[in-house]
Every structure is written in structure tokens, then in C-alpha cells.
């Protein structure tokens, strides 16, 4: 009995470095999935908490909108930045630091005495939840290369389905938590989740050796033409010639010269995103300086990234990868409509239809179930183009159905619209993630995955701005109808972008 128990514990707790040579190490899946769902669960639970928080803290809808925007600002910046650090330093240490921040942010949010402190906790939560998804995608790619599996469809499906399922279950879970212990419980639940991630991550994620870290920081070996005494590059090396260095690039003695880390590029990228997203949150003529600042930061960012040898985002590679750019656009369009529905429809049910937060969460349960069923049925088949076409068509149907809603609409009709909108939840995100896995450079999988999430949150910010614009006098039925027309336009554009993209017919993975 005792030897058997010892063998079982040894098998379950064996570090991830002792991995099966010919198949994906399944011990990695639990920390990958649990860490990945931290962001969507916090993004979606807040939907049913905005009204209770506003009432408890005496805040207007425009003020509580910062609880949504603050997390997305932090995550949109944090995902690609931390993703690049994952590419350079390995996934384990970034995963552990990020999930620890989630627990701290959850505790601070539960104890927040006012809205300002609550927004700060959400910002910290955004940065903390930015590490797990790039780490998971990096691990997926490295495991695929180690085992020789070109398409670990089961693992990619597990990541996408878990995130999508939690995102659609989030409002129902949030409503139940609020019903049991008030709105502070949606923050406090992050503490046990963080602890579980820390334990699983410490036990199962592989450590990156000092040699591997140094190799990643130094980047590729210089071509022969860049070496002392060389007469010229070979034919193969000419294809990989380094770009000319920017005279303004920091020297090794510069405080910004962290090996392999383009800190100035990251700061310019953050300035670009923050100024752009702040303007999107509340577009006004008085804030004209924000798009100007975004334009200037964008120009400086592009100039730097095109000139430095080790850029934060390789714009030459990105600009030459049209299919991946199209994937980013589809992600933005998909989630603009999805989040506009999630936040706008939920607020309308509470204010325009008069439902309690817990009741609104239960009405959205069919959305959760349909997303889960669709993801489970279609997950192991790539069929990227077919999923996106069907997803956009169902979004069009759902937006059209919203135009028939009014303050006396039957509960079963509200639940039916939710179930309909759950279908694209189960299709679009999975399809775009699979497309990205095929299109991204292996050495930059973490930062590419982070950028995919950035476009997700840009869509969420656009949705939040649309909700604020169409619900100027509260979440009434007229505002819901105007929001539905906005969502309908986005769904139609998503369908058009999908249909004209020929690369989706037979996507092939990029080689390392």
C-alpha cells in the first residue's frame, strides 16, 4: 500500500522536466488552462457587478466603466510585453510572477474602500493575468517541436475552449457570487485561484536553464559578413542578414541596454496603446491631443523597431505576414461584437428589463452552454475558415434579433438570444487562435499570442466605448437597438474579411 502510494505521488508530482519524449506532457495542461482562464473570468464576471458596485460606491455608469477599461488597458499593454519576456526568459518565471499578482490584486479589490482603489486593483489584475496565455502558447509550440507534432489540436482546443467557456460562464458565476456574498466576492475568488496556479506552476512547469536564457537574449548567430575578418556572406546567410543598427540604439552601458529586451520600444508601444485606448473610451473633441499623442508615439515606435537589431515587435516580419495581420483584424471584430453584447445586453436586462444581477446572470446561462457545446463539438477540427464564416453569420442573426427586444420581452426570448450569441463565442476565438498558431514565427510565439490578446482587448475597449455612447441616458431599449446596429455592422465586416482571405483555405505552420 505504502509503495503504491509513494509511486503515485512521485508520478503526479514529478517536475515537468521529466517529460515523455514522443507525446505532449499532459501535466502541463492543468497549469496552462487554469492560468489562461484567469483573464476571461475576471473580464466577464464584472459585467453583472457594474450596477451593484455603482450603487454601493455612489458611482455613475461612466465612472464604473473604468473597472472594465482599466483591466483592458493593462492587459492590452501587458500581454505582448510579457509575451516577449516569455520568449526571452522562458514561461515558468513569468507565469509564477503573474499569477502571484492576481492573488494580490484580488485581495486589494475585496478590501477597496472606494472606486479609485477598485480601479487600481483591476489594473494590477490586468497585468497579473497577462502572463499565462503567452506562456501557454509558448509551451504548446515548444512541446510540439520537441515531440514532432505539427498541430497539437487537442491542446489548442483545451486552451480556447476553457477560456471561451469561462468567459461565457463568468456572468452567471458572477451573479451567483454577488447573490451569496456581495460584489466583493468576485475579487476575493482570485485568491484561491492564484494559489492553485502557483502550486501547479511550481510543480509542473519546466525550468529554463541559464544557457537557454542567454541564447534567447543574444538572438540568432550573426551572419558571416558581420564577423571580424569576413569577406562576405554565404548565399544562405544573405537571407538572414541583420538590419542596420540605429545610431540612437542604446550602447551596452546604457540603462536601457538589458540583453534582448527592447525597453524603449516597449515604452513607446505602451504610450501608443494607452493614448489610443483612452480616446476610444470616451471620444470627445476636448481630448484631441490623445490621438495626436498616439500618432506621434506610433511614428517613433515604428522608426525604432525598423532600425534596432533586436526589436520588441519585428515590424518587417509582421508587415510581411499578411495572414497574421488579417487574423488580428478578425479577432478585433469578433470581440467587439461579443463584448458589446455581453456588457450592453447585461446592463439592459438589469436596467431596461428590470432584472436582478443574479437573474440576469442566470438568463445568460444558455449563452454559456451553447458556447461550450459548439466548442466541444468542433474543437478537434481546424476548419478555420468554416468556423469564422458560420460564427459571423450567427452574429448577424443575433444582432438582428436584438432589434426586436423591448422592456416586456419574455425571459425565454432573452435566453434564446443569449444561446444564439453563444455559438460564435465557441467558434471565432478558437479559429483565430488556430490560425495564429499556424502563422506566427516560432521564436516569437509568446509575443504573437500576446498581440492576439491585445486585439481582443482593443475590441473590448471599442465595445465599452460603444456601450457608453449608446447608453447615454441609461441602458434603455432605444440604446440597445442602436448598439445592435453597431454590432451588426461589425459582424458583416467580419464576414467580408473572412471571405476574401484566401490564406484560410489551407493554413500551413511556419517552421522554426
Coordinates of C-alpha atoms in Angstrom, one line a residue:
X1 CA 0.0 0.0 0.0
X2 CA 2.7 2.5 1.0
X3 CA 5.0 1.8 -2.0
X4 CA 2.0 2.2 -4.3
X5 CA 1.0 5.5 -2.8
X6 CA 4.7 6.6 -3.0
X7 CA 4.8 5.7 -6.7
X8 CA 1.5 7.5 -7.4
X9 CA 2.7 10.7 -5.7
X10 CA 6.0 10.5 -7.5
X11 CA 4.2 10.3 -10.8
X12 CA 1.8 13.1 -10.1
X13 CA 4.4 15.5 -8.7
X14 CA 7.3 14.7 -10.9
X15 CA 8.7 18.0 -12.3
X16 CA 7.9 18.8 -15.9
X17 CA 11.5 18.4 -17.0
X18 CA 11.0 14.6 -16.9
X19 CA 8.7 14.6 -19.9
X20 CA 7.6 11.8 -22.3
X21 CA 9.8 12.0 -25.4
X22 CA 7.1 11.3 -28.0
X23 CA 3.9 13.0 -26.8
X24 CA 2.7 16.2 -25.2
X25 CA 3.4 16.3 -21.5
X26 CA -0.2 16.3 -20.1
X27 CA 1.0 17.5 -16.7
X28 CA 1.4 20.9 -18.3
X29 CA -2.2 21.2 -19.3
X30 CA -3.6 21.9 -15.8
X31 CA -1.5 25.0 -15.0
X32 CA -1.8 26.2 -18.6
X33 CA -5.6 26.0 -18.6
X34 CA -6.1 27.4 -15.1
X35 CA -3.7 30.3 -15.7
X36 CA -5.3 31.1 -19.1
X37 CA -8.8 31.4 -17.7
X38 CA -7.9 34.0 -15.0
X39 CA -8.3 36.8 -17.5
X40 CA -11.6 35.9 -19.2
X41 CA -13.2 35.0 -15.8
X42 CA -12.4 38.4 -14.5
X43 CA -13.3 40.1 -17.7
X44 CA -16.8 38.6 -17.8
X45 CA -17.8 38.5 -14.1
X46 CA -17.6 42.2 -13.8
X47 CA -20.5 42.6 -16.3
X48 CA -23.1 41.8 -13.7
X49 CA -21.3 43.7 -10.9
X50 CA -21.2 47.2 -12.5
X51 CA -24.6 48.2 -11.3
X52 CA -24.2 46.8 -7.7
X53 CA -20.8 48.5 -7.5
X54 CA -22.2 51.8 -8.7
X55 CA -25.0 51.7 -6.2
X56 CA -22.7 50.7 -3.3
X57 CA -20.0 53.3 -4.1
X58 CA -22.2 56.1 -5.5
X59 CA -20.6 55.9 -8.9
X60 CA -22.2 56.6 -12.3
X61 CA -22.1 54.2 -15.2
X62 CA -19.5 56.3 -16.9
X63 CA -17.3 56.0 -13.7
X64 CA -17.8 52.3 -13.2
X65 CA -16.8 51.8 -16.9
X66 CA -13.3 52.4 -15.7
X67 CA -13.4 49.0 -14.0
X68 CA -13.7 47.4 -17.4
X69 CA -11.4 49.9 -19.2
X70 CA -8.7 49.7 -16.5
X71 CA -8.3 46.0 -16.8
X72 CA -8.2 46.1 -20.6
X73 CA -5.7 48.9 -20.7
X74 CA -3.3 47.0 -18.5
X75 CA -3.9 43.7 -20.4
X76 CA -3.6 45.2 -23.9
X77 CA -0.2 46.6 -23.0
X78 CA 0.9 43.7 -20.7
X79 CA 0.1 40.7 -23.0
X80 CA 2.6 41.4 -25.8
X81 CA 5.2 42.9 -23.4
X82 CA 5.1 39.9 -21.1
X83 CA 4.8 37.6 -24.1
X84 CA 8.1 39.0 -25.4
X85 CA 9.7 38.4 -22.0
X86 CA 8.3 34.8 -22.1
X87 CA 10.1 34.3 -25.4
X88 CA 13.3 35.6 -23.9
X89 CA 13.3 34.2 -20.4
X90 CA 11.0 31.2 -20.6
X91 CA 7.4 30.7 -19.5
X92 CA 7.8 29.4 -15.9
X93 CA 9.1 32.5 -14.0
X94 CA 6.7 34.9 -15.8
X95 CA 3.8 32.6 -15.2
X96 CA 4.6 32.4 -11.4
X97 CA 5.1 36.2 -11.0
X98 CA 1.9 37.0 -13.0
X99 CA -0.4 34.6 -11.1
X100 CA 1.0 35.8 -7.8
X101 CA 0.0 39.4 -8.8
X102 CA -3.5 38.0 -9.5
X103 CA -3.9 36.9 -5.8
X104 CA -2.6 40.3 -4.5
X105 CA -5.0 42.2 -6.8
X106 CA -7.9 40.1 -5.8
X107 CA -7.3 40.8 -2.1
X108 CA -6.8 44.5 -2.7
X109 CA -10.1 44.6 -4.7
X110 CA -12.0 42.9 -2.0
X111 CA -10.8 45.4 0.6
X112 CA -11.1 48.6 -1.6
X113 CA -12.9 51.4 0.2
X114 CA -13.7 53.5 -2.9
X115 CA -13.9 53.3 -6.7
X116 CA -10.3 54.7 -7.3
X117 CA -8.8 51.9 -5.2
X118 CA -11.0 49.4 -7.0
X119 CA -9.9 50.6 -10.4
X120 CA -6.2 50.3 -9.3
X121 CA -6.9 46.7 -8.2
X122 CA -8.4 45.9 -11.6
X123 CA -5.3 47.4 -13.4
X124 CA -3.0 45.3 -11.3
X125 CA -5.3 42.3 -12.0
X126 CA -4.9 43.1 -15.8
X127 CA -1.1 43.0 -15.6
X128 CA -1.2 39.8 -13.5
X129 CA -3.4 37.9 -15.9
X130 CA -1.3 38.9 -18.9
X131 CA 1.4 36.2 -18.3
X132 CA -0.4 32.9 -18.5
X133 CA -1.7 32.9 -22.1
X134 CA 1.6 33.8 -23.8
X135 CA 3.3 31.3 -21.5
X136 CA 0.8 28.6 -22.5
X137 CA 1.2 29.2 -26.2
X138 CA 5.0 29.2 -25.9
X139 CA 4.8 25.9 -24.1
X140 CA 2.5 24.5 -26.7
X141 CA 4.8 25.4 -29.5
X142 CA 8.0 24.2 -27.7
X143 CA 6.3 20.9 -26.8
X144 CA 5.1 20.5 -30.5
X145 CA 8.7 21.0 -31.7
X146 CA 10.0 18.6 -29.0
X147 CA 7.6 15.8 -29.9
X148 CA 7.4 16.4 -33.6
X149 CA 3.7 17.2 -33.6
X150 CA 3.0 19.9 -36.1
X151 CA -0.5 20.6 -34.8
X152 CA -1.3 19.8 -31.2
X153 CA -5.0 20.4 -31.9
X154 CA -6.2 18.9 -28.6
X155 CA -4.1 21.3 -26.5
X156 CA -5.0 24.3 -28.6
X157 CA -8.7 23.3 -28.2
X158 CA -8.3 22.9 -24.5
X159 CA -6.9 26.4 -24.2
X160 CA -9.5 28.0 -26.4
X161 CA -12.5 26.1 -25.1
X162 CA -11.6 26.7 -21.4
X163 CA -11.2 30.5 -22.0
X164 CA -14.3 30.8 -24.0
X165 CA -16.3 28.7 -21.6
X166 CA -15.2 30.6 -18.6
X167 CA -15.9 33.9 -20.4
X168 CA -19.5 32.9 -21.1
X169 CA -19.9 31.3 -17.7
X170 CA -18.4 34.3 -16.0
X171 CA -21.6 36.4 -15.8
X172 CA -23.6 33.5 -14.3
X173 CA -20.8 32.8 -11.8
X174 CA -20.5 36.5 -11.0
X175 CA -24.2 36.8 -10.4
X176 CA -24.2 33.8 -8.1
X177 CA -21.2 35.1 -6.1
X178 CA -22.9 38.5 -5.8
X179 CA -26.0 36.8 -4.6
X180 CA -24.1 34.9 -1.9
X181 CA -21.6 37.5 -0.6
X182 CA -22.0 40.8 -2.5
X183 CA -19.9 42.2 -5.2
X184 CA -16.6 42.0 -3.3
X185 CA -16.7 38.2 -3.7
X186 CA -15.9 38.5 -7.4
X187 CA -12.5 39.9 -6.4
X188 CA -11.9 37.6 -3.5
X189 CA -12.3 34.5 -5.6
X190 CA -9.0 35.3 -7.3
X191 CA -7.0 34.4 -4.1
X192 CA -7.7 30.7 -4.2
X193 CA -7.3 30.6 -8.0
X194 CA -3.9 32.3 -7.7
X195 CA -2.7 29.9 -5.0
X196 CA -3.8 26.9 -7.2
X197 CA -1.8 28.3 -10.2
X198 CA 1.3 28.9 -8.1
X199 CA 1.3 25.4 -6.7
X200 CA 0.7 23.8 -10.2
X201 CA 3.1 26.1 -11.9
X202 CA 5.9 25.5 -9.4
X203 CA 5.5 21.7 -9.6
X204 CA 4.9 21.2 -13.3
X205 CA 6.2 23.9 -15.5
X206 CA 9.7 23.3 -16.9
X207 CA 12.6 25.5 -15.8
X208 CA 14.6 27.4 -18.3
X209 CA 18.3 26.9 -18.0
X210 CA 20.8 29.8 -17.9
X211 CA 22.2 28.6 -21.2
X212 CA 18.8 28.7 -22.9
X213 CA 18.1 32.2 -21.5
X214 CA 21.5 33.5 -22.7
X215 CA 20.9 32.0 -26.2
X216 CA 17.4 33.7 -26.5
X217 CA 18.7 37.1 -25.3
X218 CA 21.6 37.0 -27.7
X219 CA 19.3 36.1 -30.6
X220 CA 20.5 34.4 -33.8
X221 CA 24.2 34.0 -34.6
X222 CA 25.4 36.8 -36.7
X223 CA 25.9 36.1 -40.4
X224 CA 29.5 35.7 -41.7
X225 CA 29.5 39.2 -43.1
X226 CA 29.0 40.6 -39.6
X227 CA 32.0 38.7 -38.2
X228 CA 35.5 40.2 -38.0
X229 CA 37.7 39.4 -41.0
X230 CA 34.8 38.1 -43.1
X231 CA 34.8 38.8 -46.8
X232 CA 31.1 38.4 -47.4
X233 CA 28.0 36.4 -46.6
X234 CA 27.2 32.9 -48.0
X235 CA 24.0 32.5 -50.0
X236 CA 22.1 31.2 -47.1
X237 CA 23.4 33.8 -44.7
X238 CA 22.4 36.6 -47.0
X239 CA 18.8 35.8 -46.5
X240 CA 19.2 36.3 -42.7
X241 CA 21.3 39.5 -42.8
X242 CA 20.8 41.7 -39.8
X243 CA 19.2 45.2 -40.3
X244 CA 21.4 48.2 -39.9
X245 CA 21.6 49.4 -36.3
X246 CA 20.0 52.7 -35.3
X247 CA 22.6 55.2 -34.2
X248 CA 20.3 56.1 -31.4
X249 CA 20.2 52.5 -30.2
X250 CA 21.5 52.4 -26.5
X251 CA 25.0 51.2 -26.0
X252 CA 25.8 48.4 -23.6
X253 CA 26.5 51.0 -20.9
X254 CA 23.0 52.5 -21.3
X255 CA 20.5 51.9 -18.6
X256 CA 18.1 50.6 -21.3
X257 CA 20.5 48.0 -22.6
X258 CA 19.0 45.0 -20.9
X259 CA 20.1 42.0 -23.0
X260 CA 17.4 41.1 -25.5
X261 CA 14.8 43.4 -24.1
X262 CA 13.9 46.5 -26.1
X263 CA 12.7 48.7 -23.2
X264 CA 12.3 51.9 -25.2
X265 CA 10.3 50.1 -27.8
X266 CA 8.0 48.6 -25.1
X267 CA 7.5 52.1 -23.6
X268 CA 6.6 53.6 -26.9
X269 CA 4.2 50.8 -27.6
X270 CA 2.6 51.4 -24.2
X271 CA 2.3 55.1 -24.9
X272 CA 0.7 54.4 -28.3
X273 CA -1.9 51.9 -26.9
X274 CA -2.7 53.9 -23.7
X275 CA -3.4 57.1 -25.5
X276 CA -5.4 55.4 -28.3
X277 CA -7.5 53.4 -25.8
X278 CA -8.1 56.4 -23.5
X279 CA -9.5 58.2 -26.5
X280 CA -11.6 55.2 -27.6
X281 CA -13.1 55.0 -24.1
X282 CA -14.8 58.4 -24.4
X283 CA -14.2 60.1 -27.8
X284 CA -14.6 63.9 -27.3
X285 CA -13.3 66.9 -29.2
X286 CA -11.7 68.2 -25.9
X287 CA -9.4 65.1 -26.0
X288 CA -7.9 65.9 -29.4
X289 CA -4.4 65.6 -28.0
X290 CA -4.8 61.8 -27.3
X291 CA -5.0 60.7 -31.0
X292 CA -2.2 63.1 -31.7
X293 CA -0.1 61.6 -29.0
X294 CA -0.9 58.1 -30.3
X295 CA 0.2 59.1 -33.8
X296 CA 3.5 60.6 -32.5
X297 CA 4.2 57.5 -30.3
X298 CA 3.3 55.2 -33.2
X299 CA 5.7 57.0 -35.6
X300 CA 8.5 56.9 -33.0
X301 CA 7.8 53.3 -32.3
X302 CA 7.8 52.3 -36.0
X303 CA 11.1 54.2 -36.6
X304 CA 12.8 52.5 -33.7
X305 CA 11.5 49.0 -34.4
X306 CA 12.6 49.2 -38.0
X307 CA 16.2 50.2 -37.1
X308 CA 17.2 48.2 -34.0
X309 CA 18.7 44.7 -34.3
X310 CA 16.5 43.2 -31.6
X311 CA 13.1 44.9 -31.8
X312 CA 10.3 44.3 -29.4
X313 CA 8.0 43.7 -32.4
X314 CA 9.7 42.9 -35.7
X315 CA 7.6 45.2 -38.0
X316 CA 9.4 43.8 -41.1
X317 CA 8.3 40.3 -40.3
X318 CA 4.8 41.5 -39.1
X319 CA 4.3 43.6 -42.2
X320 CA 5.2 40.7 -44.5
X321 CA 2.8 38.4 -42.7
X322 CA -0.5 39.4 -44.2
X323 CA -2.4 36.4 -43.0
X324 CA -1.4 37.1 -39.4
X325 CA -2.5 40.8 -39.7
X326 CA -5.8 39.6 -41.0
X327 CA -6.1 37.3 -38.0
X328 CA -5.6 40.3 -35.7
X329 CA -8.3 42.2 -37.5
X330 CA -10.7 39.3 -37.3
X331 CA -10.0 39.0 -33.6
X332 CA -10.8 42.7 -33.1
X333 CA -14.0 42.5 -35.0
X334 CA -15.1 39.3 -33.3
X335 CA -14.7 40.5 -29.8
X336 CA -16.0 44.0 -30.4
X337 CA -19.4 42.4 -31.2
X338 CA -19.0 39.7 -28.5
X339 CA -18.2 42.2 -25.7
X340 CA -20.7 44.8 -26.8
X341 CA -23.4 42.1 -26.4
X342 CA -22.0 40.8 -23.1
X343 CA -21.9 44.2 -21.4
X344 CA -24.6 46.0 -23.3
X345 CA -27.2 43.3 -23.2
X346 CA -26.5 42.5 -19.5
X347 CA -26.9 46.2 -18.5
X348 CA -30.1 46.5 -20.5
X349 CA -31.5 43.4 -18.8
X350 CA -30.8 44.9 -15.3
X351 CA -31.9 48.5 -16.1
X352 CA -34.2 48.3 -19.2
X353 CA -35.8 45.0 -18.4
X354 CA -35.6 45.3 -14.6
X355 CA -33.9 42.0 -13.7
X356 CA -31.7 41.5 -10.6
X357 CA -28.0 40.9 -11.2
X358 CA -28.3 37.2 -10.2
X359 CA -31.3 36.8 -12.5
X360 CA -29.5 38.4 -15.4
X361 CA -26.6 36.0 -14.9
X362 CA -28.9 33.0 -15.0
X363 CA -30.6 34.3 -18.2
X364 CA -27.2 34.3 -19.8
X365 CA -26.6 30.7 -18.8
X366 CA -27.8 29.4 -22.3
X367 CA -25.1 31.5 -23.8
X368 CA -22.5 29.7 -21.7
X369 CA -24.0 26.3 -22.6
X370 CA -24.2 26.9 -26.3
X371 CA -20.6 28.1 -26.5
X372 CA -19.4 25.1 -24.5
X373 CA -21.3 22.6 -26.7
X374 CA -20.2 24.2 -30.0
X375 CA -16.5 24.4 -28.8
X376 CA -16.6 20.7 -27.7
X377 CA -18.1 19.5 -31.0
X378 CA -15.9 21.5 -33.4
X379 CA -12.7 21.8 -31.3
X380 CA -10.6 19.0 -32.8
X381 CA -11.3 20.0 -36.4
X382 CA -9.3 23.0 -37.5
X383 CA -11.7 24.2 -40.3
X384 CA -10.6 27.8 -39.6
X385 CA -12.5 29.4 -42.5
X386 CA -15.7 27.5 -42.0
X387 CA -15.8 28.3 -38.3
X388 CA -15.3 32.0 -39.0
X389 CA -18.0 32.1 -41.7
X390 CA -20.5 30.3 -39.5
X391 CA -19.6 32.4 -36.5
X392 CA -20.0 35.7 -38.3
X393 CA -23.4 34.6 -39.9
X394 CA -24.7 33.7 -36.4
X395 CA -23.5 37.0 -35.0
X396 CA -25.5 38.7 -37.8
X397 CA -28.6 36.7 -36.8
X398 CA -28.2 37.5 -33.1
X399 CA -27.7 41.3 -33.7
X400 CA -30.9 41.3 -35.9
X401 CA -32.8 39.5 -33.1
X402 CA -31.7 42.2 -30.6
X403 CA -33.6 44.7 -32.7
X404 CA -36.9 43.0 -31.6
X405 CA -36.2 43.3 -27.9
X406 CA -38.2 45.6 -25.6
X407 CA -38.9 46.1 -21.9
X408 CA -41.7 43.4 -22.0
X409 CA -39.8 40.7 -23.9
X410 CA -40.3 37.3 -22.4
X411 CA -37.5 35.7 -20.4
X412 CA -37.4 32.7 -22.8
X413 CA -36.7 35.1 -25.7
X414 CA -33.9 36.8 -23.8
X415 CA -32.4 33.4 -23.1
X416 CA -32.8 32.3 -26.7
X417 CA -30.9 35.4 -28.0
X418 CA -28.1 34.5 -25.5
X419 CA -28.0 30.9 -26.7
X420 CA -27.7 32.2 -30.3
X421 CA -24.8 34.6 -29.4
X422 CA -23.0 31.8 -27.6
X423 CA -22.4 29.9 -30.9
X424 CA -19.9 32.5 -32.3
X425 CA -18.3 32.5 -28.8
X426 CA -17.5 28.9 -29.4
X427 CA -16.2 29.3 -32.9
X428 CA -14.4 32.6 -33.6
X429 CA -11.8 32.6 -30.8
X430 CA -10.8 29.0 -31.4
X431 CA -10.5 29.6 -35.1
X432 CA -8.3 32.8 -34.7
X433 CA -6.1 31.1 -32.2
X434 CA -5.5 28.1 -34.5
X435 CA -4.8 30.5 -37.4
X436 CA -2.2 32.4 -35.3
X437 CA -0.5 29.2 -34.3
X438 CA 0.0 28.4 -37.9
X439 CA 1.0 31.9 -39.0
X440 CA 3.4 33.1 -36.2
X441 CA 7.1 32.8 -36.2
X442 CA 8.0 30.1 -33.7
X443 CA 10.7 32.2 -31.9
X444 CA 8.1 34.9 -31.2
X445 CA 5.1 32.8 -30.4
X446 CA 4.7 34.4 -26.9
X447 CA 4.7 37.9 -28.2
X448 CA 2.4 37.0 -31.2
X449 CA -0.1 35.4 -28.7
X450 CA 0.1 38.5 -26.6
X451 CA -0.7 40.7 -29.6
X452 CA -3.7 38.5 -30.4
X453 CA -5.0 39.1 -26.9
X454 CA -4.2 42.8 -27.3
X455 CA -6.6 43.0 -30.3
X456 CA -9.1 41.1 -28.2
X457 CA -9.0 43.9 -25.6
X458 CA -9.0 46.6 -28.2
X459 CA -12.3 45.1 -29.3
X460 CA -13.5 45.1 -25.7
X461 CA -12.5 48.8 -25.4
X462 CA -14.3 49.6 -28.6
X463 CA -17.3 47.7 -27.2
X464 CA -17.1 49.6 -23.9
X465 CA -17.0 52.9 -25.8
X466 CA -20.0 51.9 -27.9
X467 CA -22.0 51.0 -24.8
X468 CA -21.2 54.3 -23.2
X469 CA -22.1 56.2 -26.4
X470 CA -25.4 54.4 -27.0
X471 CA -26.5 54.3 -23.3
X472 CA -26.0 58.0 -22.6
X473 CA -29.3 58.2 -20.5
X474 CA -29.1 54.7 -19.1
X475 CA -29.4 51.2 -20.6
X476 CA -32.8 51.7 -22.2
X477 CA -34.4 49.9 -25.2
X478 CA -33.6 52.6 -27.7
X479 CA -29.9 52.5 -26.7
X480 CA -29.9 48.7 -27.1
X481 CA -31.3 48.9 -30.6
X482 CA -28.6 51.5 -31.6
X483 CA -26.0 49.2 -30.1
X484 CA -27.4 46.3 -32.1
X485 CA -26.9 48.2 -35.3
X486 CA -23.3 48.9 -34.4
X487 CA -22.7 45.2 -33.6
X488 CA -24.4 44.2 -36.9
X489 CA -22.0 46.4 -38.9
X490 CA -19.0 44.7 -37.2
X491 CA -20.4 41.2 -37.9
X492 CA -20.9 42.0 -41.5
X493 CA -17.4 43.3 -41.8
X494 CA -16.0 40.2 -40.1
X495 CA -17.8 38.0 -42.7
X496 CA -16.3 40.1 -45.5
X497 CA -12.8 39.9 -44.2
X498 CA -13.1 36.1 -43.7
X499 CA -14.4 35.5 -47.2
X500 CA -11.7 37.4 -49.0
X501 CA -8.8 35.8 -47.1
X502 CA -7.5 33.0 -49.3
X503 CA -4.8 32.0 -46.8
X504 CA -7.5 30.4 -44.6
X505 CA -8.2 27.7 -47.1
X506 CA -5.1 25.7 -46.3
X507 CA -3.0 27.3 -43.5
X508 CA 0.4 25.7 -43.1
X509 CA 2.5 26.1 -39.9
X510 CA 5.7 28.2 -40.1
X511 CA 8.9 26.4 -39.5
X512 CA 11.3 27.2 -36.7

